[in-house]
């Protein structure tokens, strides 16, 4: 077992393969994200179409994540991931060909982004639920934090490289590199040795889906975490969608500046994720969620006021750090409270709130920015996040008792749902 406090999950061979493959693949994903937003802005110059493009890439998660979660609980998660990653490889390859041949139009970007959103609706719940299959409950907290570190380590490198490549040779190379990068994660999945679990189900698929929603809604701590996550995703996350406008029209730094700005946010997120990775328990994470939501909002407001590039880049460091702390801490708490048999479906609800609310936020942010301006839109979203964090903090003391009961029950019950799972708690605990 590694002596480093960061590496407990790395004692599992499957997680080592997963981590290394995902790190390469996610670097390509972040490269594509920057290049794609710059391509849309270069072709149209429209903040509204930036919002439409982001909406298209994420709406599939909201519409199909419940089905994806049910599939993740009824099927082999590793096989699901091999299938979704293989399809994901084809989409950026198609976009790269269109870009290299100078035939790309905005509608191509929107259609391909929509297809990726549908794929993600199946990929994200399976990937989140697959973590416990690889490391078990004892290293779950560390694995989730390391996952966030991986995502944001790629987020530091990917956008910066993308900014340089776009400025030098155009967007097509970023799309091609992203396509090739999927081979790393597919190879890692194929090399894994995973014990097959009995996934036979006697319930109907409809009942299967409803059961996950029922747990998420009736379990007060899970419901509160998801509602705050959805609010922050809707109001605060769209700042990234508007970043090309800040880079081009407000900070006058071009594609290279866009990459550096996104990289600064990723650097902060990496620091936040590594901080979480040192934790060995979920104790006190609820307070972290509240603090992170408020800090995220404050940092967004300050960023919206800056007109100097390096000041803006520095302010994006706490933006990224607080965003990832809230997201990863919420993920950890929810996974600590959910029984194994519901994990895929509840993580589908998590995906719907995290990514499913983002398209509506992106669409509204693009529209509002067209009327009020990008800085005012970001500031407004930051204020909403501050209010949401404060309200969550006020309710936090009342949620702790039930959360503790669920976490202890899941640790002792080996995945079988305790009485509290249905929300049928004594009045004193409700």
Short mmCIF file of N, CA, C and O in Angstrom, two decimals, residues 235 242 364-370 372-382:
data_model
loop_
_atom_site.label_atom_id
_atom_site.label_comp_id
_atom_site.label_asym_id
_atom_site.label_seq_id
_atom_site.Cartn_x
_atom_site.Cartn_y
_atom_site.Cartn_z
N UNK A 235 -26.48 28.34 -12.62
CA UNK A 235 -26.16 29.76 -12.53
C UNK A 235 -24.68 30.08 -12.68
O UNK A 235 -24.32 31.11 -13.27
N UNK A 242 -18.91 31.43 -21.69
CA UNK A 242 -18.70 32.82 -22.11
C UNK A 242 -17.22 33.20 -22.18
O UNK A 242 -16.90 34.34 -22.54
N UNK A 364 -29.37 30.17 -21.29
CA UNK A 364 -29.83 31.44 -20.72
C UNK A 364 -28.67 32.42 -20.58
O UNK A 364 -28.84 33.63 -20.82
N UNK A 365 -27.47 31.92 -20.22
CA UNK A 365 -26.32 32.81 -20.09
C UNK A 365 -25.96 33.43 -21.43
O UNK A 365 -25.65 34.62 -21.52
N UNK A 366 -25.99 32.62 -22.50
CA UNK A 366 -25.70 33.16 -23.82
C UNK A 366 -26.70 34.22 -24.24
O UNK A 366 -26.34 35.25 -24.82
N UNK A 367 -27.99 34.00 -23.91
CA UNK A 367 -29.03 34.97 -24.26
C UNK A 367 -28.88 36.25 -23.43
O UNK A 367 -28.95 37.36 -23.97
N UNK A 368 -28.67 36.09 -22.12
CA UNK A 368 -28.53 37.25 -21.25
C UNK A 368 -27.28 38.05 -21.61
O UNK A 368 -27.29 39.30 -21.62
N UNK A 369 -26.20 37.34 -21.93
CA UNK A 369 -24.96 38.03 -22.30
C UNK A 369 -25.14 38.86 -23.56
O UNK A 369 -24.53 39.92 -23.72
N UNK A 370 -25.98 38.37 -24.49
CA UNK A 370 -26.26 39.13 -25.70
C UNK A 370 -26.99 40.43 -25.42
O UNK A 370 -26.91 41.38 -26.20
N UNK A 372 -27.18 41.94 -21.88
CA UNK A 372 -26.56 42.72 -20.80
C UNK A 372 -25.04 42.80 -20.92
O UNK A 372 -24.43 43.74 -20.42
N UNK A 373 -24.43 41.77 -21.52
CA UNK A 373 -22.98 41.68 -21.56
C UNK A 373 -22.50 40.48 -20.75
O UNK A 373 -23.14 40.07 -19.77
N UNK A 374 -21.36 39.92 -21.14
CA UNK A 374 -20.81 38.74 -20.47
C UNK A 374 -20.44 39.01 -19.01
O UNK A 374 -20.75 38.18 -18.14
N UNK A 375 -19.77 40.13 -18.66
CA UNK A 375 -19.41 40.35 -17.26
C UNK A 375 -20.63 40.41 -16.34
O UNK A 375 -20.62 39.85 -15.24
N UNK A 376 -21.65 41.09 -16.78
CA UNK A 376 -22.86 41.22 -15.95
C UNK A 376 -23.54 39.85 -15.76
O UNK A 376 -24.06 39.56 -14.68
N UNK A 377 -23.51 39.03 -16.80
CA UNK A 377 -24.11 37.69 -16.71
C UNK A 377 -23.37 36.82 -15.71
O UNK A 377 -23.98 36.12 -14.89
N UNK A 378 -22.03 36.86 -15.75
CA UNK A 378 -21.23 36.07 -14.82
C UNK A 378 -21.43 36.55 -13.39
O UNK A 378 -21.53 35.75 -12.44
N UNK A 379 -21.48 37.86 -13.20
CA UNK A 379 -21.69 38.42 -11.85
C UNK A 379 -23.04 37.99 -11.28
O UNK A 379 -23.15 37.63 -10.10
N UNK A 380 -24.07 38.01 -12.11
CA UNK A 380 -25.41 37.59 -11.68
C UNK A 380 -25.40 36.13 -11.25
O UNK A 380 -25.96 35.76 -10.21
N UNK A 381 -24.74 35.27 -12.03
CA UNK A 381 -24.64 33.86 -11.67
C UNK A 381 -23.89 33.66 -10.37
O UNK A 381 -24.26 32.82 -9.55
N UNK A 382 -22.84 34.46 -10.15
CA UNK A 382 -22.08 34.36 -8.91
C UNK A 382 -22.92 34.71 -7.69
O UNK A 382 -22.84 34.05 -6.65
#
